[in-house]
Amino acid sequence: MPLIHRPKLKATNFHGMVARSPQMERLFVQLGRAANSDINVLLRGESGTGKDLAAQALHAAGARAQHPFRAVNCASFGSELLASELFGHVKGAFTGAVRSRDGLMLQAHQGTLFLDEVAEIPLDVQGRLLRVLQDRRFFPVGGSREVSVDLRIVSATNSSLRELVAAKRFREDLMYRLRVVVVRLPALRERDGDLELLTWTLIDKLNRMGGRQVLSLSQETWRAMQIYSWPGNIRELDNVLQSAFVLGEGQTLTLDELSPELRGEGPEVYSGSPEAVPETVDLAALERTQLVQAWQEHGGRRGAMAEALGVSRSTLYRKLKEHSLI
Ligand SMILES: Nc1ncnc2c1ncn2[C@@H]1O[C@H](COP(=O)(O)OP(=O)(O)OP(=O)(O)O)[C@@H](O)[C@H]1O
Ligand SMILES: [Mg+2]
């Protein structure tokens, strides 16, 4: 069985973000420019594309790098707790507030505050946040004395703020304050050459942990990784490799050590109660899964694949192109 060994690859490292694709090189230029200014940046991108990492990179590459970086996941608190997390509270502000506490705004003074999953901020907290962005001042929860802060705000979302504004779930004025600059992180499948680089970078990291030492990939493993769409992006790649390191053995990473989706077995077939039926079916994803499955079954032979899928060879060719499988 032919093996693939670690290639020598030239890479760029932008404050912990590793890449070699032109798409990411362009992104690093954008991030560098945004970092040099003090404007608020909104990071967009699918899950696992590196929004957290990009927020930290923006901080590290900018003039505020010597000051604190604080992050909050806006989806993990209810509105009262989020307000107290952000703005702090005074003693006795609510049951359990036995002493006063600084919020993240104050902790991040002169530095960067990262609002992750910003689309989830409850409407009442949105109003208070807008005030900080406009006047750089806020009242701690239960407090009567205003506090001033100097902050750069970086936020991230994988849903469209515009759509939320249209649905009246997000304040339009706040949206404009947060998205002075929008930086979109490309999906892993859109980055030419990064899958290979990140695979080996992550394998190196796992090898350094001292357990299993992986020195090569079987050709079919690499093939499966290349044709997979990686909906969970770099986080998914990291998880897949970690799991293969734990469950498998030997110096070669083999196909059976990969997760079922990667082996072309597709998502589990739905067989539950009607309430659980997904509202929308992602036809493109389904089509891709079928193509990947046929590819695995027929070892990439076009004639056999076309026959199995019941389409002409030219349609198959077009579909493979459409899904970036060839
Ligand atoms: N360019 C990169 N180089 C190296 N590691 C990366 C890169 N991008 C992402 N990672 C790693 O992938 C994982 C996911 O990245 P991160 O948490 O920043 O994604 P995210 O976009 O914030 O995801 P989510 O939307 O789920 O919050 C992390 O472990 C991160 O270190
Ligand atoms: Mg994140």
mmCIF file of C-alpha atoms and ligand atoms in Angstrom:
data_model
loop_
_atom_site.group_PDB
_atom_site.id
_atom_site.type_symbol
_atom_site.label_atom_id
_atom_site.label_comp_id
_atom_site.label_asym_id
_atom_site.label_seq_id
_atom_site.Cartn_x
_atom_site.Cartn_y
_atom_site.Cartn_z
ATOM 1 C CA MET A 1 0.000 0.000 0.000
ATOM 2 C CA PRO A 2 1.535 3.358 -1.024
ATOM 3 C CA LEU A 3 2.247 5.693 1.872
ATOM 4 C CA ILE A 4 2.322 9.470 2.065
ATOM 5 C CA HIS A 5 5.089 10.952 4.181
ATOM 6 C CA ARG A 6 5.392 14.403 5.609
ATOM 7 C CA PRO A 7 6.115 16.843 2.786
ATOM 8 C CA LYS A 8 8.235 19.962 3.271
ATOM 9 C CA LEU A 9 5.794 22.844 3.233
ATOM 10 C CA LYS A 10 6.366 26.567 3.458
ATOM 11 C CA ALA A 11 3.907 28.126 5.840
ATOM 12 C CA THR A 12 2.943 31.499 7.246
ATOM 13 C CA ASN A 13 2.215 31.839 10.917
ATOM 14 C CA PHE A 14 0.152 34.894 11.801
ATOM 15 C CA HIS A 15 0.141 35.023 15.593
ATOM 16 C CA GLY A 16 -0.692 31.337 15.900
ATOM 17 C CA MET A 17 -2.780 31.015 12.738
ATOM 18 C CA VAL A 18 -1.023 28.672 10.349
ATOM 19 C CA ALA A 19 -1.671 28.724 6.595
ATOM 20 C CA ARG A 20 -0.175 28.570 3.131
ATOM 21 C CA SER A 21 -3.249 29.134 0.943
ATOM 22 C CA PRO A 22 -3.619 32.384 -1.019
ATOM 23 C CA GLN A 23 -7.050 32.764 0.592
ATOM 24 C CA MET A 24 -5.490 32.878 4.064
ATOM 25 C CA GLU A 25 -2.520 34.985 2.958
ATOM 26 C CA ARG A 26 -5.081 37.593 1.897
ATOM 27 C CA LEU A 27 -6.886 37.221 5.200
ATOM 28 C CA PHE A 28 -3.647 37.806 7.131
ATOM 29 C CA VAL A 29 -3.138 41.058 5.225
ATOM 30 C CA GLN A 30 -6.686 42.118 6.129
ATOM 31 C CA LEU A 31 -6.212 41.133 9.767
ATOM 32 C CA GLY A 32 -2.893 42.981 9.891
ATOM 33 C CA ARG A 33 -4.500 46.166 8.571
ATOM 34 C CA ALA A 34 -7.484 45.857 10.891
ATOM 35 C CA ALA A 35 -5.135 45.235 13.825
ATOM 36 C CA ASN A 36 -3.258 48.450 13.121
ATOM 37 C CA SER A 37 -6.423 50.481 13.352
ATOM 38 C CA ASP A 38 -8.632 50.729 16.376
ATOM 39 C CA ILE A 39 -11.950 50.018 14.721
ATOM 40 C CA ASN A 40 -14.375 47.312 15.775
ATOM 41 C CA VAL A 41 -14.119 44.111 13.775
ATOM 42 C CA LEU A 42 -16.765 41.475 13.181
ATOM 43 C CA LEU A 43 -15.430 38.009 12.362
ATOM 44 C CA ARG A 44 -17.652 35.805 10.237
ATOM 45 C CA GLY A 45 -17.085 32.164 9.448
ATOM 46 C CA GLU A 46 -18.366 28.643 9.799
ATOM 47 C CA SER A 47 -17.837 26.776 13.020
ATOM 48 C CA GLY A 48 -14.210 25.812 13.636
ATOM 49 C CA THR A 49 -12.688 28.180 11.044
ATOM 50 C CA GLY A 50 -10.566 29.951 13.655
ATOM 51 C CA LYS A 51 -12.639 32.950 14.770
ATOM 52 C CA ASP A 52 -11.346 32.695 18.343
ATOM 53 C CA LEU A 53 -7.800 32.443 17.097
ATOM 54 C CA ALA A 54 -8.327 35.391 14.735
ATOM 55 C CA ALA A 55 -9.669 37.546 17.589
ATOM 56 C CA GLN A 56 -6.549 36.797 19.630
ATOM 57 C CA ALA A 57 -4.359 37.470 16.598
ATOM 58 C CA LEU A 58 -6.037 40.859 16.061
ATOM 59 C CA HIS A 59 -5.226 41.735 19.632
ATOM 60 C CA ALA A 60 -1.667 40.420 19.515
ATOM 61 C CA ALA A 61 -0.873 42.219 16.247
ATOM 62 C CA GLY A 62 -2.242 45.592 17.329
ATOM 63 C CA ALA A 63 -1.195 48.516 19.508
ATOM 64 C CA ARG A 64 -3.200 47.183 22.450
ATOM 65 C CA ALA A 65 -1.216 43.941 22.669
ATOM 66 C CA GLN A 66 0.391 44.898 25.999
ATOM 67 C CA HIS A 67 -3.023 45.366 27.552
ATOM 68 C CA PRO A 68 -5.535 42.662 28.489
ATOM 69 C CA PHE A 69 -7.569 40.501 26.126
ATOM 70 C CA ARG A 70 -10.859 39.283 27.550
ATOM 71 C CA ALA A 71 -13.413 37.034 25.881
ATOM 72 C CA VAL A 72 -17.015 36.229 26.635
ATOM 73 C CA ASN A 73 -19.326 33.753 24.963
ATOM 74 C CA CYS A 74 -22.591 35.660 24.708
ATOM 75 C CA ALA A 75 -24.564 32.437 24.187
ATOM 76 C CA SER A 76 -23.687 30.932 27.530
ATOM 77 C CA PHE A 77 -25.408 33.418 29.847
ATOM 78 C CA GLY A 78 -28.936 34.612 30.419
ATOM 79 C CA SER A 79 -29.469 38.331 30.150
ATOM 80 C CA GLU A 80 -28.879 39.253 33.819
ATOM 81 C CA LEU A 81 -25.762 37.167 34.192
ATOM 82 C CA LEU A 82 -24.352 38.417 30.895
ATOM 83 C CA ALA A 83 -24.921 42.022 31.992
ATOM 84 C CA SER A 84 -23.100 41.404 35.245
ATOM 85 C CA GLU A 85 -20.344 39.512 33.434
ATOM 86 C CA LEU A 86 -19.826 42.441 31.052
ATOM 87 C CA PHE A 87 -20.467 45.463 33.233
ATOM 88 C CA GLY A 88 -19.752 44.065 36.680
ATOM 89 C CA HIS A 89 -22.015 44.662 39.642
ATOM 90 C CA VAL A 90 -22.065 46.448 42.951
ATOM 91 C CA LYS A 91 -22.499 44.705 46.286
ATOM 92 C CA GLY A 92 -26.143 43.761 46.846
ATOM 93 C CA ALA A 93 -27.152 44.339 43.192
ATOM 94 C CA PHE A 94 -28.956 40.990 43.210
ATOM 95 C CA THR A 95 -29.318 37.961 45.443
ATOM 96 C CA GLY A 96 -25.896 36.428 45.757
ATOM 97 C CA ALA A 97 -23.974 39.609 44.943
ATOM 98 C CA VAL A 98 -22.200 39.586 48.300
ATOM 99 C CA ARG A 99 -19.422 41.817 47.097
ATOM 100 C CA SER A 100 -18.932 44.123 44.154
ATOM 101 C CA ARG A 101 -17.128 42.782 41.115
ATOM 102 C CA ASP A 102 -15.506 44.323 38.033
ATOM 103 C CA GLY A 103 -16.936 43.151 34.723
ATOM 104 C CA LEU A 104 -15.002 42.123 31.626
ATOM 105 C CA MET A 105 -15.318 45.642 30.180
ATOM 106 C CA LEU A 106 -13.251 47.050 32.996
ATOM 107 C CA GLN A 107 -10.901 44.074 33.096
ATOM 108 C CA ALA A 108 -10.182 44.610 29.387
ATOM 109 C CA HIS A 109 -9.588 48.370 29.832
ATOM 110 C CA GLN A 110 -7.136 49.641 27.180
ATOM 111 C CA GLY A 111 -7.137 46.193 25.603
ATOM 112 C CA THR A 112 -9.569 44.099 23.568
ATOM 113 C CA LEU A 113 -12.923 42.622 24.467
ATOM 114 C CA PHE A 114 -13.973 39.647 22.333
ATOM 115 C CA LEU A 115 -17.732 39.080 22.111
ATOM 116 C CA ASP A 116 -18.098 35.536 20.809
ATOM 117 C CA GLU A 117 -21.465 34.431 19.378
ATOM 118 C CA VAL A 118 -22.496 38.063 19.467
ATOM 119 C CA ALA A 119 -25.783 37.281 17.694
ATOM 120 C CA GLU A 120 -26.995 35.714 20.936
ATOM 121 C CA ILE A 121 -26.857 38.871 23.051
ATOM 122 C CA PRO A 122 -30.324 39.431 24.556
ATOM 123 C CA LEU A 123 -32.027 42.629 23.403
ATOM 124 C CA ASP A 124 -31.844 44.427 26.749
ATOM 125 C CA VAL A 125 -28.080 43.864 26.990
ATOM 126 C CA GLN A 126 -27.762 45.046 23.370
ATOM 127 C CA GLY A 127 -29.049 48.470 24.438
ATOM 128 C CA ARG A 128 -26.481 48.751 27.212
ATOM 129 C CA LEU A 129 -23.708 47.600 24.943
ATOM 130 C CA LEU A 130 -24.617 50.196 22.342
ATOM 131 C CA ARG A 131 -24.235 52.879 24.969
ATOM 132 C CA VAL A 132 -20.678 51.703 25.731
ATOM 133 C CA LEU A 133 -19.801 51.748 22.036
ATOM 134 C CA GLN A 134 -21.172 55.272 21.649
ATOM 135 C CA ASP A 135 -20.046 56.952 24.848
ATOM 136 C CA ARG A 136 -17.441 54.564 26.241
ATOM 137 C CA ARG A 137 -19.283 54.704 29.529
ATOM 138 C CA PHE A 138 -21.536 52.342 31.449
ATOM 139 C CA PHE A 139 -23.192 51.693 34.788
ATOM 140 C CA PRO A 140 -22.272 48.481 36.614
ATOM 141 C CA VAL A 141 -25.359 46.392 37.447
ATOM 142 C CA GLY A 142 -27.051 47.998 40.447
ATOM 143 C CA GLY A 143 -24.571 50.865 40.448
ATOM 144 C CA SER A 144 -25.252 54.590 40.333
ATOM 145 C CA ARG A 145 -21.769 55.765 39.328
ATOM 146 C CA GLU A 146 -20.778 55.647 35.700
ATOM 147 C CA VAL A 147 -17.502 54.058 34.707
ATOM 148 C CA SER A 148 -15.409 55.010 31.644
ATOM 149 C CA VAL A 149 -13.555 52.484 29.533
ATOM 150 C CA ASP A 150 -11.289 52.466 26.521
ATOM 151 C CA LEU A 151 -11.744 49.284 24.486
ATOM 152 C CA ARG A 152 -11.468 47.773 21.060
ATOM 153 C CA ILE A 153 -14.325 45.368 20.447
ATOM 154 C CA VAL A 154 -13.911 42.283 18.305
ATOM 155 C CA SER A 155 -16.995 40.134 17.844
ATOM 156 C CA ALA A 156 -17.745 36.876 16.086
ATOM 157 C CA THR A 157 -20.783 35.153 14.694
ATOM 158 C CA ASN A 158 -21.631 32.341 12.341
ATOM 159 C CA SER A 159 -25.122 33.658 11.703
ATOM 160 C CA SER A 160 -26.006 36.723 9.685
ATOM 161 C CA LEU A 161 -26.606 39.828 11.813
ATOM 162 C CA ARG A 162 -28.536 41.357 8.925
ATOM 163 C CA GLU A 163 -31.054 38.539 9.015
ATOM 164 C CA LEU A 164 -31.398 38.919 12.774
ATOM 165 C CA VAL A 165 -31.947 42.649 12.318
ATOM 166 C CA ALA A 166 -34.676 41.884 9.775
ATOM 167 C CA ALA A 167 -36.249 39.488 12.299
ATOM 168 C CA LYS A 168 -36.049 42.252 14.950
ATOM 169 C CA ARG A 169 -33.819 40.144 17.139
ATOM 170 C CA PHE A 170 -30.780 42.367 16.795
ATOM 171 C CA ARG A 171 -30.534 46.150 16.978
ATOM 172 C CA GLU A 172 -29.555 47.693 13.688
ATOM 173 C CA ASP A 173 -27.628 50.553 15.322
ATOM 174 C CA LEU A 174 -25.594 48.034 17.308
ATOM 175 C CA MET A 175 -24.898 45.977 14.193
ATOM 176 C CA TYR A 176 -23.380 49.007 12.459
ATOM 177 C CA ARG A 177 -21.214 49.798 15.482
ATOM 178 C CA LEU A 178 -19.890 46.237 15.683
ATOM 179 C CA ARG A 179 -19.284 45.550 12.011
ATOM 180 C CA VAL A 180 -17.236 48.583 11.005
ATOM 181 C CA VAL A 181 -15.004 46.039 9.348
ATOM 182 C CA VAL A 182 -16.162 42.519 8.532
ATOM 183 C CA VAL A 183 -13.541 39.824 8.135
ATOM 184 C CA ARG A 184 -14.736 36.519 6.733
ATOM 185 C CA LEU A 185 -12.766 33.399 7.560
ATOM 186 C CA PRO A 186 -12.842 30.978 4.639
ATOM 187 C CA ALA A 187 -13.989 27.410 5.229
ATOM 188 C CA LEU A 188 -11.207 24.809 5.270
ATOM 189 C CA ARG A 189 -12.470 23.339 1.950
ATOM 190 C CA GLU A 190 -11.969 26.753 0.310
ATOM 191 C CA ARG A 191 -8.301 27.043 1.331
ATOM 192 C CA ASP A 192 -5.980 25.700 -1.357
ATOM 193 C CA GLY A 193 -3.229 23.669 0.251
ATOM 194 C CA ASP A 194 -4.116 24.254 3.878
ATOM 195 C CA LEU A 195 -5.621 20.838 4.547
ATOM 196 C CA GLU A 196 -2.237 19.243 3.918
ATOM 197 C CA LEU A 197 -0.367 21.818 5.978
ATOM 198 C CA LEU A 198 -2.796 21.708 8.907
ATOM 199 C CA THR A 199 -2.948 17.906 8.862
ATOM 200 C CA TRP A 200 0.811 17.668 9.278
ATOM 201 C CA THR A 201 0.968 20.570 11.732
ATOM 202 C CA LEU A 202 -1.616 18.853 13.920
ATOM 203 C CA ILE A 203 0.100 15.451 13.528
ATOM 204 C CA ASP A 204 3.384 17.079 14.635
ATOM 205 C CA LYS A 205 1.608 18.514 17.669
ATOM 206 C CA LEU A 206 0.110 15.112 18.562
ATOM 207 C CA ASN A 207 3.466 13.362 17.997
ATOM 208 C CA ARG A 208 5.091 15.796 20.407
ATOM 209 C CA MET A 209 2.725 14.615 23.127
ATOM 210 C CA GLY A 210 4.822 11.489 23.264
ATOM 211 C CA GLY A 211 2.278 8.723 22.652
ATOM 212 C CA ARG A 212 1.702 7.242 19.223
ATOM 213 C CA GLN A 213 4.102 8.535 16.559
ATOM 214 C CA VAL A 214 2.453 8.915 13.148
ATOM 215 C CA LEU A 215 4.930 9.249 10.292
ATOM 216 C CA SER A 216 2.732 8.555 7.277
ATOM 217 C CA LEU A 217 -0.814 8.383 5.955
ATOM 218 C CA SER A 218 -2.079 5.590 3.773
ATOM 219 C CA GLN A 219 -3.010 6.854 0.332
ATOM 220 C CA GLU A 220 -6.691 6.019 0.847
ATOM 221 C CA THR A 221 -6.700 7.938 4.154
ATOM 222 C CA TRP A 222 -5.359 11.048 2.463
ATOM 223 C CA ARG A 223 -7.785 10.595 -0.444
ATOM 224 C CA ALA A 224 -10.745 10.388 1.962
ATOM 225 C CA MET A 225 -9.540 13.477 3.802
ATOM 226 C CA GLN A 226 -9.190 15.384 0.541
ATOM 227 C CA ILE A 227 -12.656 14.651 -0.766
ATOM 228 C CA TYR A 228 -14.396 15.262 2.550
ATOM 229 C CA SER A 229 -16.129 18.657 2.947
ATOM 230 C CA TRP A 230 -15.037 19.336 6.567
ATOM 231 C CA PRO A 231 -18.190 21.089 7.791
ATOM 232 C CA GLY A 232 -16.572 21.487 11.225
ATOM 233 C CA ASN A 233 -13.410 22.889 9.629
ATOM 234 C CA ILE A 234 -10.118 22.940 11.560
ATOM 235 C CA ARG A 235 -11.720 21.896 14.824
ATOM 236 C CA GLU A 236 -13.154 18.820 13.096
ATOM 237 C CA LEU A 237 -9.771 18.028 11.535
ATOM 238 C CA ASP A 238 -8.161 18.310 14.960
ATOM 239 C CA ASN A 239 -10.823 16.031 16.494
ATOM 240 C CA VAL A 240 -10.512 13.443 13.734
ATOM 241 C CA LEU A 241 -6.742 13.280 14.146
ATOM 242 C CA GLN A 242 -6.911 13.174 17.938
ATOM 243 C CA SER A 243 -9.392 10.332 17.816
ATOM 244 C CA ALA A 244 -7.280 8.428 15.272
ATOM 245 C CA PHE A 245 -4.226 8.861 17.510
ATOM 246 C CA VAL A 246 -6.092 7.418 20.466
ATOM 247 C CA LEU A 247 -7.974 4.601 18.745
ATOM 248 C CA GLY A 248 -5.376 3.449 16.257
ATOM 249 C CA GLU A 249 -1.795 2.280 16.450
ATOM 250 C CA GLY A 250 1.374 2.172 14.407
ATOM 251 C CA GLN A 251 3.263 4.711 12.348
ATOM 252 C CA THR A 252 0.694 4.896 9.557
ATOM 253 C CA LEU A 253 -2.695 6.501 9.882
ATOM 254 C CA THR A 254 -5.170 4.201 8.150
ATOM 255 C CA LEU A 255 -8.649 4.726 6.713
ATOM 256 C CA ASP A 256 -10.426 2.612 9.327
ATOM 257 C CA GLU A 257 -9.158 4.991 12.021
ATOM 258 C CA LEU A 258 -11.112 7.894 10.524
ATOM 259 C CA SER A 259 -14.687 8.783 11.515
ATOM 260 C CA PRO A 260 -17.580 7.235 9.506
ATOM 261 C CA GLU A 261 -18.390 10.524 7.709
ATOM 262 C CA LEU A 262 -14.865 10.586 6.329
ATOM 263 C CA ARG A 263 -15.041 6.999 5.222
ATOM 264 C CA GLY A 264 -18.004 8.011 3.082
ATOM 265 C CA GLU A 265 -20.572 6.304 5.253
ATOM 266 C CA GLY A 266 -22.540 9.526 5.452
ATOM 267 C CA PRO A 267 -24.718 10.846 8.224
ATOM 268 C CA GLU A 268 -26.831 8.396 10.198
ATOM 269 C CA VAL A 269 -30.126 7.581 8.504
ATOM 270 C CA TYR A 270 -32.998 9.203 10.319
ATOM 271 C CA SER A 271 -35.414 6.789 11.964
ATOM 272 C CA GLY A 272 -36.874 8.663 14.952
ATOM 273 C CA SER A 273 -40.172 10.350 15.735
ATOM 274 C CA PRO A 274 -41.699 12.889 13.310
ATOM 275 C CA GLU A 275 -41.036 15.898 15.600
ATOM 276 C CA ALA A 276 -37.329 15.344 15.233
ATOM 277 C CA VAL A 277 -37.337 15.506 11.436
ATOM 278 C CA PRO A 278 -34.977 18.297 10.385
ATOM 279 C CA GLU A 279 -36.893 21.200 8.869
ATOM 280 C CA THR A 280 -34.685 21.580 5.877
ATOM 281 C CA VAL A 281 -32.581 19.023 4.119
ATOM 282 C CA ASP A 282 -29.267 20.252 2.818
ATOM 283 C CA LEU A 283 -29.490 18.865 -0.697
ATOM 284 C CA ALA A 284 -26.012 19.967 -1.672
ATOM 285 C CA ALA A 285 -24.531 18.158 1.325
ATOM 286 C CA LEU A 286 -26.572 15.064 0.543
ATOM 287 C CA GLU A 287 -25.413 15.059 -3.049
ATOM 288 C CA ARG A 288 -21.833 15.450 -1.961
ATOM 289 C CA THR A 289 -22.149 12.561 0.492
ATOM 290 C CA GLN A 290 -23.491 10.351 -2.288
ATOM 291 C CA LEU A 291 -20.620 11.311 -4.560
ATOM 292 C CA VAL A 292 -18.069 10.623 -1.837
ATOM 293 C CA GLN A 293 -19.713 7.280 -1.085
ATOM 294 C CA ALA A 294 -19.671 6.249 -4.730
ATOM 295 C CA TRP A 295 -16.065 7.367 -4.964
ATOM 296 C CA GLN A 296 -15.092 5.176 -2.017
ATOM 297 C CA GLU A 297 -17.046 2.187 -3.276
ATOM 298 C CA HIS A 298 -15.668 2.311 -6.784
ATOM 299 C CA GLY A 299 -12.174 3.546 -6.029
ATOM 300 C CA GLY A 300 -12.771 6.718 -8.058
ATOM 301 C CA ARG A 301 -13.518 4.873 -11.345
ATOM 302 C CA ARG A 302 -15.772 7.262 -13.232
ATOM 303 C CA GLY A 303 -17.639 4.690 -15.316
ATOM 304 C CA ALA A 304 -18.598 2.577 -12.319
ATOM 305 C CA MET A 305 -19.486 5.641 -10.261
ATOM 306 C CA ALA A 306 -21.740 7.063 -12.994
ATOM 307 C CA GLU A 307 -23.490 3.725 -13.352
ATOM 308 C CA ALA A 308 -24.007 3.341 -9.593
ATOM 309 C CA LEU A 309 -25.437 6.863 -9.343
ATOM 310 C CA GLY A 310 -27.576 6.473 -12.476
ATOM 311 C CA VAL A 311 -26.138 9.535 -14.238
ATOM 312 C CA SER A 312 -24.119 10.057 -17.399
ATOM 313 C CA ARG A 313 -20.344 10.368 -17.199
ATOM 314 C CA SER A 314 -20.538 14.016 -18.210
ATOM 315 C CA THR A 315 -23.064 14.787 -15.456
ATOM 316 C CA LEU A 316 -20.862 12.960 -12.984
ATOM 317 C CA TYR A 317 -17.865 14.984 -14.131
ATOM 318 C CA ARG A 318 -19.811 18.242 -13.764
ATOM 319 C CA LYS A 319 -21.053 17.269 -10.294
ATOM 320 C CA LEU A 320 -17.576 16.283 -9.129
ATOM 321 C CA LYS A 321 -16.309 19.661 -10.303
ATOM 322 C CA GLU A 322 -19.205 21.497 -8.657
ATOM 323 C CA HIS A 323 -18.339 19.930 -5.312
ATOM 324 C CA SER A 324 -14.604 20.531 -5.785
ATOM 325 C CA LEU A 325 -13.973 16.795 -5.662
ATOM 326 C CA ILE A 326 -11.722 16.893 -8.709
HETATM 327 N N1 LIG B 1 -5.149 28.609 10.935
HETATM 328 C C1 LIG B 1 -5.071 27.802 11.991
HETATM 329 N N2 LIG B 1 -3.897 27.274 12.363
HETATM 330 C C2 LIG B 1 -3.803 26.441 13.407
HETATM 331 N N3 LIG B 1 -4.840 26.084 14.186
HETATM 332 C C3 LIG B 1 -6.040 26.584 13.887
HETATM 333 C C4 LIG B 1 -6.217 27.474 12.782
HETATM 334 N N4 LIG B 1 -7.525 27.817 12.731
HETATM 335 C C5 LIG B 1 -8.120 27.174 13.740
HETATM 336 N N5 LIG B 1 -7.246 26.435 14.452
HETATM 337 C C6 LIG B 1 -7.557 25.580 15.621
HETATM 338 O O1 LIG B 1 -8.823 24.984 15.355
HETATM 339 C C7 LIG B 1 -9.655 25.010 16.502
HETATM 340 C C8 LIG B 1 -10.905 25.808 16.230
HETATM 341 O O2 LIG B 1 -10.589 27.186 16.095
HETATM 342 P P1 LIG B 1 -11.480 28.317 16.787
HETATM 343 O O3 LIG B 1 -11.947 27.882 18.132
HETATM 344 O O4 LIG B 1 -10.698 29.597 16.728
HETATM 345 O O5 LIG B 1 -12.716 28.324 15.758
HETATM 346 P P2 LIG B 1 -14.078 29.152 15.820
HETATM 347 O O6 LIG B 1 -14.298 29.712 14.477
HETATM 348 O O7 LIG B 1 -14.025 30.108 16.975
HETATM 349 O O8 LIG B 1 -15.152 27.997 16.091
HETATM 350 P P3 LIG B 1 -16.669 28.145 16.688
HETATM 351 O O9 LIG B 1 -17.485 28.848 15.661
HETATM 352 O O10 LIG B 1 -17.099 26.730 16.851
HETATM 353 O O11 LIG B 1 -16.533 28.909 17.964
HETATM 354 C C9 LIG B 1 -8.796 25.559 17.617
HETATM 355 O O12 LIG B 1 -8.202 24.491 18.305
HETATM 356 C C10 LIG B 1 -7.754 26.378 16.895
HETATM 357 O O13 LIG B 1 -6.569 26.478 17.640
HETATM 358 MG MG MG B 2 -15.260 30.191 18.675
#
